[in-house]
């Protein structure tokens, strides 16, 4: 009996070792996405996985639930499983130690969509032209309110993305590069906190921790009962679709904005299905589409080249070696082109391209 027990333990241990080694060899690429509460990331994850597998790589995807501690454990796990390359859409700078661990283990890290700031332990970043995303939002407001010819003062409220997401600065600065002259000339008045650049101390007052819709909604509700109480807003700068819809929900409870025609111009980003419906119905003015299929494919092309030790050539992306500075190093960045979407072209951009089907809408 005792012998049998010892034998079983030995067998189990042996199996464990073999399994452990099997697991070590089981992974080539780890795909660490930040969250699922913003719709796009599930598409990014699924697309990345599909493109990686199509190239013959063994890949796995995880979602960090907007919690850097959770994502760090997922990344450590990828490293333990023998991943040779990691594609990371980070949550905040708390990711830096695991990026260093990866580098120490000879694992290549590509920052995906969001720059990993405060680190020099990686070399590549792939994203969309984030400043241009913001410019599109600013231009949409400029055109919708006809600011160049406006004969009365227009009122706007500003929202920004997560203060821990480097992209949020780029989106805001892009938008304000268009809107700032109108604020300075007095045509456009900012209702509520009024930073003109993301480096302003006031920026945190308009920023939305972890891109949380509930926070944006509450902030809009509070504004409606304070700074925005005695004005009629013409526009709200909203950084993405998830927040745009939360803001529109809050606005719609106010008698001043309780029909579609009375809603201010609200911007967005991502081309989320619910926002495309809002745009179709005239509730949200615009979005900026960043085709996750293209980003995922380009990221896997980049990963493939790096794994093979080849010089990357990424079609459809522009190499930028100046703009994205982690604070310790300027990262080689590949930038894809975003597309502006309004009621005029959503059919063509979002449906005819096959991103959504007519039935989805
Ligand atoms: C992405 C946006 C997204 C936001 C919230 C940003 O870093 O670029 O596409 O809406 O995060 O997840």
Coordinates of C-alpha atoms and ligand atoms in Angstrom, one line a residue:
X1 CA 0.0 0.0 0.0
X2 CA 2.7 2.4 1.1
X3 CA 4.8 1.4 -2.0
X4 CA 1.8 2.1 -4.2
X5 CA 1.3 5.5 -2.7
X6 CA 4.9 6.4 -3.2
X7 CA 4.8 5.1 -6.8
X8 CA 1.7 7.2 -7.4
X9 CA 3.3 10.3 -6.0
X10 CA 6.4 9.7 -8.1
X11 CA 4.3 9.3 -11.2
X12 CA 2.3 12.4 -10.4
X13 CA 5.4 14.4 -10.0
X14 CA 6.9 13.1 -13.2
X15 CA 3.6 13.9 -15.0
X16 CA 3.7 17.4 -13.4
X17 CA 7.2 18.0 -14.7
X18 CA 6.4 16.9 -18.2
X19 CA 3.2 18.9 -18.2
X20 CA 5.1 21.9 -16.8
X21 CA 7.7 21.6 -19.7
X22 CA 4.9 21.1 -22.1
X23 CA 3.3 24.3 -20.9
X24 CA 6.6 26.2 -21.1
X25 CA 6.8 25.4 -24.8
X26 CA 3.1 26.0 -25.2
X27 CA 3.2 29.7 -25.8
X28 CA 4.9 32.0 -28.3
X29 CA 2.9 35.2 -27.9
X30 CA 1.0 36.6 -24.9
X31 CA -1.7 39.2 -25.7
X32 CA -2.5 41.3 -22.7
X33 CA -5.5 43.6 -23.2
X34 CA -6.5 46.2 -20.6
X35 CA -10.2 45.7 -20.0
X36 CA -13.5 44.6 -21.4
X37 CA -15.8 47.4 -20.3
X38 CA -14.9 49.3 -23.4
X39 CA -16.1 47.2 -26.3
X40 CA -13.2 47.5 -28.7
X41 CA -10.7 45.5 -26.5
X42 CA -12.6 42.3 -27.0
X43 CA -12.3 42.8 -30.7
X44 CA -8.7 43.7 -30.4
X45 CA -8.1 40.5 -28.4
X46 CA -10.0 38.2 -30.7
X47 CA -8.4 39.8 -33.8
X48 CA -4.9 39.6 -32.4
X49 CA -5.4 36.0 -31.5
X50 CA -6.7 35.1 -35.0
X51 CA -3.9 36.9 -36.8
X52 CA -1.2 35.3 -34.6
X53 CA -2.6 31.8 -35.0
X54 CA -2.9 32.4 -38.8
X55 CA 0.8 32.9 -38.8
X56 CA 1.3 29.6 -36.9
X57 CA 2.0 31.1 -33.5
X58 CA 0.7 29.7 -30.2
X59 CA -1.0 32.7 -28.6
X60 CA -3.2 33.5 -25.6
X61 CA -5.2 36.5 -24.8
X62 CA -6.1 38.0 -21.3
X63 CA -8.1 41.0 -20.2
X64 CA -6.9 43.0 -17.2
X65 CA -10.3 44.4 -15.9
X66 CA -8.8 47.9 -15.8
X67 CA -6.6 46.7 -12.9
X68 CA -2.9 46.9 -13.4
X69 CA -2.3 44.3 -10.6
X70 CA -4.5 41.8 -12.4
X71 CA -2.8 42.5 -15.7
X72 CA 0.7 42.2 -14.2
X73 CA -0.1 38.7 -12.9
X74 CA -1.4 37.8 -16.4
X75 CA 1.8 39.0 -18.0
X76 CA 4.0 37.2 -15.4
X77 CA 2.0 34.1 -16.3
X78 CA 2.8 34.5 -20.0
X79 CA 6.5 34.8 -19.2
X80 CA 6.3 31.7 -17.0
X81 CA 4.7 29.9 -19.9
X82 CA 7.6 30.7 -22.1
X83 CA 6.2 33.5 -24.2
X84 CA 8.8 35.0 -26.4
X85 CA 6.9 38.1 -27.2
X86 CA 4.2 40.1 -25.5
X87 CA 1.7 42.6 -26.9
X88 CA 0.5 44.8 -24.1
X89 CA -2.3 47.3 -24.0
X90 CA -1.5 48.6 -20.5
X91 CA -3.7 50.2 -17.9
X92 CA -1.2 52.5 -16.2
X93 CA 2.5 52.9 -15.3
X94 CA 2.2 50.1 -12.8
X95 CA 3.0 47.8 -15.7
X96 CA 6.7 49.0 -15.8
X97 CA 8.2 46.4 -13.4
X98 CA 6.8 43.5 -15.5
X99 CA 8.1 45.0 -18.7
X100 CA 11.5 45.1 -17.1
X101 CA 11.1 41.5 -16.0
X102 CA 10.2 40.6 -19.6
X103 CA 13.3 42.3 -20.9
X104 CA 15.5 40.5 -18.3
X105 CA 14.1 37.2 -19.6
X106 CA 14.7 38.2 -23.2
X107 CA 11.0 38.6 -24.0
X108 CA 10.2 41.2 -26.5
X109 CA 7.5 43.7 -25.6
X110 CA 5.3 45.7 -28.0
X111 CA 3.2 48.4 -26.5
X112 CA -0.2 48.1 -28.1
X113 CA -2.5 51.2 -28.6
X114 CA -1.3 52.8 -25.4
X115 CA 2.3 53.9 -24.8
X116 CA 3.9 52.4 -21.7
X117 CA 5.3 55.5 -20.0
X118 CA 8.2 55.5 -17.5
X119 CA 10.0 52.6 -19.1
X120 CA 12.9 52.1 -21.5
X121 CA 12.7 48.3 -21.4
X122 CA 11.0 48.0 -24.8
X123 CA 11.5 49.2 -28.3
X124 CA 8.2 49.3 -30.2
X125 CA 4.8 50.8 -30.0
X126 CA 1.9 50.4 -32.4
X127 CA -1.2 52.6 -32.4
X128 CA -3.3 55.0 -34.3
X129 CA -2.4 58.6 -34.8
X130 CA -3.8 59.7 -31.5
X131 CA -3.4 63.4 -32.0
X132 CA -5.3 63.1 -35.2
X133 CA -8.2 61.4 -33.4
X134 CA -8.5 64.5 -31.2
X135 CA -8.2 66.8 -34.2
X136 CA -11.1 65.0 -35.8
X137 CA -13.2 65.6 -32.6
X138 CA -12.2 69.3 -32.6
X139 CA -12.9 69.7 -36.3
X140 CA -16.3 68.1 -36.0
X141 CA -17.3 70.6 -33.3
X142 CA -15.8 73.5 -35.3
X143 CA -17.8 72.5 -38.3
X144 CA -21.1 71.6 -36.6
X145 CA -21.2 74.9 -34.7
X146 CA -19.8 76.8 -37.8
X147 CA -17.3 78.5 -35.4
X148 CA -15.5 80.4 -38.2
X149 CA -18.7 82.3 -38.9
X150 CA -20.5 82.1 -35.5
X151 CA -22.4 85.3 -34.7
X152 CA -23.2 84.4 -31.1
X153 CA -21.1 82.8 -28.3
X154 CA -21.2 79.0 -28.2
X155 CA -20.9 76.9 -25.0
X156 CA -18.9 73.8 -24.6
X157 CA -18.0 71.4 -21.7
X158 CA -14.8 69.4 -21.8
X159 CA -14.3 65.7 -20.8
X160 CA -11.1 63.7 -21.2
X161 CA -10.1 60.1 -20.9
X162 CA -8.2 58.4 -18.1
X163 CA -5.4 60.5 -16.5
X164 CA -3.2 57.4 -16.4
X165 CA -3.6 56.7 -20.2
X166 CA -1.1 58.6 -22.3
X167 CA -3.6 58.5 -25.2
X168 CA -5.9 60.7 -23.3
X169 CA -3.4 63.6 -23.4
X170 CA -3.0 63.2 -27.2
X171 CA -6.8 63.1 -27.8
X172 CA -7.3 66.2 -25.7
X173 CA -4.4 68.1 -27.2
X174 CA -5.5 67.2 -30.7
X175 CA -9.0 68.5 -30.1
X176 CA -7.8 71.6 -28.4
X177 CA -5.4 72.4 -31.2
X178 CA -8.5 73.1 -33.2
X179 CA -10.8 74.6 -30.5
X180 CA -8.3 76.7 -28.5
X181 CA -8.2 79.7 -31.0
X182 CA -12.0 80.0 -30.7
X183 CA -11.8 80.0 -26.9
X184 CA -9.1 82.6 -27.0
X185 CA -11.1 84.8 -29.4
X186 CA -14.2 84.5 -27.1
X187 CA -16.4 82.7 -29.7
X188 CA -16.3 79.5 -27.6
X189 CA -16.8 79.6 -23.9
X190 CA -15.8 76.6 -21.8
X191 CA -18.4 75.7 -19.1
X192 CA -16.8 74.1 -16.1
X193 CA -13.1 73.4 -15.6
X194 CA -11.2 74.9 -18.6
X195 CA -7.7 73.4 -19.2
X196 CA -6.5 74.3 -22.7
X197 CA -3.7 71.7 -22.8
X198 CA -3.3 68.3 -21.1
X199 CA -0.3 69.5 -19.1
X200 CA -2.5 72.0 -17.3
X201 CA -3.2 71.3 -13.6
X202 CA -6.9 71.5 -14.4
X203 CA -6.7 68.5 -16.7
X204 CA -7.3 66.1 -13.9
X205 CA -10.6 67.9 -13.2
X206 CA -12.0 66.9 -16.7
X207 CA -10.3 63.5 -16.8
X208 CA -12.2 60.3 -16.3
X209 CA -10.4 57.7 -14.1
X210 CA -10.0 54.4 -16.0
X211 CA -12.4 55.6 -18.7
X212 CA -15.4 54.8 -16.4
X213 CA -18.8 55.7 -17.8
X214 CA -20.4 56.0 -14.4
X215 CA -17.9 58.7 -13.5
X216 CA -18.5 60.7 -16.7
X217 CA -22.3 60.4 -16.2
X218 CA -22.1 61.7 -12.6
X219 CA -19.8 64.5 -13.6
X220 CA -22.2 65.6 -16.4
X221 CA -25.1 65.4 -14.0
X222 CA -23.2 67.6 -11.5
X223 CA -22.3 70.1 -14.1
X224 CA -26.0 70.4 -15.2
X225 CA -26.8 71.4 -11.6
X226 CA -23.9 73.8 -11.2
X227 CA -21.8 75.5 -13.9
X228 CA -24.0 74.5 -16.8
X229 CA -27.3 75.4 -15.0
X230 CA -27.8 78.7 -16.7
X231 CA -26.5 78.1 -20.2
X232 CA -27.6 75.9 -23.1
X233 CA -24.6 73.8 -24.1
X234 CA -23.8 73.7 -27.8
X235 CA -21.2 71.0 -27.6
X236 CA -19.5 68.5 -25.3
X237 CA -16.1 67.2 -26.0
X238 CA -16.3 63.5 -25.2
X239 CA -13.1 61.4 -25.7
X240 CA -14.7 58.1 -26.6
X241 CA -18.0 56.4 -27.3
X242 CA -18.5 54.8 -24.0
X243 CA -18.2 58.1 -22.2
X244 CA -20.2 60.0 -24.9
X245 CA -23.2 57.8 -24.4
X246 CA -23.0 58.2 -20.6
X247 CA -22.8 62.0 -21.1
X248 CA -25.8 61.9 -23.5
X249 CA -27.8 59.9 -21.0
X250 CA -27.2 62.5 -18.3
X251 CA -28.0 65.3 -20.7
X252 CA -31.3 63.7 -21.8
X253 CA -32.6 63.9 -18.2
X254 CA -32.4 67.7 -18.4
X255 CA -35.5 69.5 -19.9
X256 CA -33.1 71.6 -22.0
X257 CA -31.9 68.6 -23.9
X258 CA -34.8 66.2 -23.6
X259 CA -35.3 65.7 -27.4
X260 CA -32.8 64.6 -30.0
X261 CA -32.9 68.0 -31.7
X262 CA -32.0 69.8 -28.5
X263 CA -29.0 67.7 -27.6
X264 CA -25.6 69.4 -28.0
X265 CA -23.0 68.2 -30.4
X266 CA -21.2 65.3 -28.6
X267 CA -18.0 63.7 -30.0
X268 CA -16.8 60.2 -29.5
X269 CA -14.3 57.6 -30.6
X270 CA -14.1 53.8 -31.4
X271 CA -17.1 53.3 -33.6
X272 CA -18.9 51.2 -30.9
X273 CA -22.1 49.6 -32.2
X274 CA -24.3 51.5 -29.7
X275 CA -22.7 54.8 -30.8
X276 CA -23.2 54.1 -34.5
X277 CA -26.9 53.6 -33.6
X278 CA -26.8 56.9 -31.7
X279 CA -25.2 58.6 -34.7
X280 CA -27.8 57.1 -37.1
X281 CA -30.5 58.5 -34.8
X282 CA -28.9 61.9 -34.4
X283 CA -28.1 61.6 -30.7
X284 CA -24.3 61.4 -30.9
X285 CA -22.7 63.7 -33.5
X286 CA -19.6 61.7 -34.5
X287 CA -17.1 59.1 -33.7
X288 CA -13.6 58.3 -34.8
X289 CA -13.2 54.8 -36.2
X290 CA -10.0 53.0 -35.5
X291 CA -10.2 49.7 -37.3
X292 CA -9.0 47.1 -34.7
X293 CA -8.7 44.6 -37.5
X294 CA -5.9 46.7 -39.1
X295 CA -4.2 47.4 -35.8
X296 CA -4.2 43.8 -34.8
X297 CA -2.9 42.6 -38.2
X298 CA -0.2 45.3 -38.2
X299 CA 0.8 44.3 -34.6
X300 CA 1.1 40.7 -35.5
X301 CA 3.2 41.6 -38.6
X302 CA 5.5 43.6 -36.4
X303 CA 5.6 40.7 -33.9
X304 CA 6.4 38.2 -36.7
X305 CA 9.3 40.4 -38.0
X306 CA 10.7 40.8 -34.5
X307 CA 10.5 37.1 -33.7
X308 CA 12.3 36.3 -36.9
X309 CA 14.9 39.1 -36.2
X310 CA 13.9 40.8 -39.5
X311 CA 13.5 44.6 -40.0
X312 CA 9.8 45.3 -39.8
X313 CA 7.9 46.8 -42.7
X314 CA 4.4 47.5 -41.7
X315 CA 2.0 48.3 -44.5
X316 CA -0.6 51.0 -43.9
X317 CA 1.3 52.4 -40.9
X318 CA 3.6 55.4 -40.7
X319 CA 6.8 55.0 -38.7
X320 CA 7.2 57.9 -36.2
X321 CA 10.5 58.1 -34.2
X322 CA 9.9 61.4 -32.5
X323 CA 6.5 61.8 -31.0
X324 CA 6.1 59.1 -28.3
X325 CA 8.4 59.7 -25.4
X326 CA 8.1 57.5 -22.3
X327 CA 10.0 60.0 -20.2
X328 CA 13.1 57.7 -20.5
X329 CA 13.2 57.0 -24.2
X330 CA 11.5 57.9 -27.5
X331 CA 9.8 54.8 -28.8
X332 CA 9.7 53.7 -32.4
X333 CA 6.0 54.0 -33.2
X334 CA 3.9 52.7 -36.0
X335 CA 0.8 54.9 -36.5
X336 CA -2.3 53.9 -38.3
X337 CA -4.8 56.3 -39.8
X338 CA -8.1 56.9 -37.9
X339 CA -11.3 57.7 -39.9
X340 CA -13.9 60.3 -38.9
X341 CA -17.5 59.0 -38.9
X342 CA -20.7 61.0 -38.9
X343 CA -24.2 60.4 -40.1
X344 CA -23.1 61.0 -43.6
X345 CA -20.6 58.2 -43.9
X346 CA -21.3 55.6 -41.2
X347 CA -23.0 53.3 -43.7
X348 CA -19.9 53.2 -45.9
X349 CA -17.2 53.1 -43.1
X350 CA -18.9 50.8 -40.6
X351 CA -21.2 48.6 -42.5
X352 CA -20.0 48.4 -46.1
X353 CA -16.5 47.6 -44.7
X354 CA -17.9 44.6 -43.0
X355 CA -17.1 45.8 -39.4
X356 CA -20.8 45.6 -38.5
X357 CA -23.6 44.0 -40.5
X358 CA -26.8 45.7 -41.3
X359 CA -28.5 43.3 -38.9
X360 CA -26.2 44.4 -36.0
X361 CA -27.6 47.9 -36.4
Ligands
LIG1 C1 -8.0 53.8 -26.6 C2 -9.5 54.1 -27.0 C3 -10.4 53.6 -25.9 C4 -9.9 54.0 -24.5 C5 -10.7 53.4 -23.4 C6 -7.7 54.3 -25.2 O1 -6.4 54.1 -24.9 O2 -7.1 54.3 -27.6 O3 -9.8 53.5 -28.2 O4 -11.7 54.1 -26.1 O5 -8.6 53.7 -24.3 O6 -10.6 52.0 -23.4

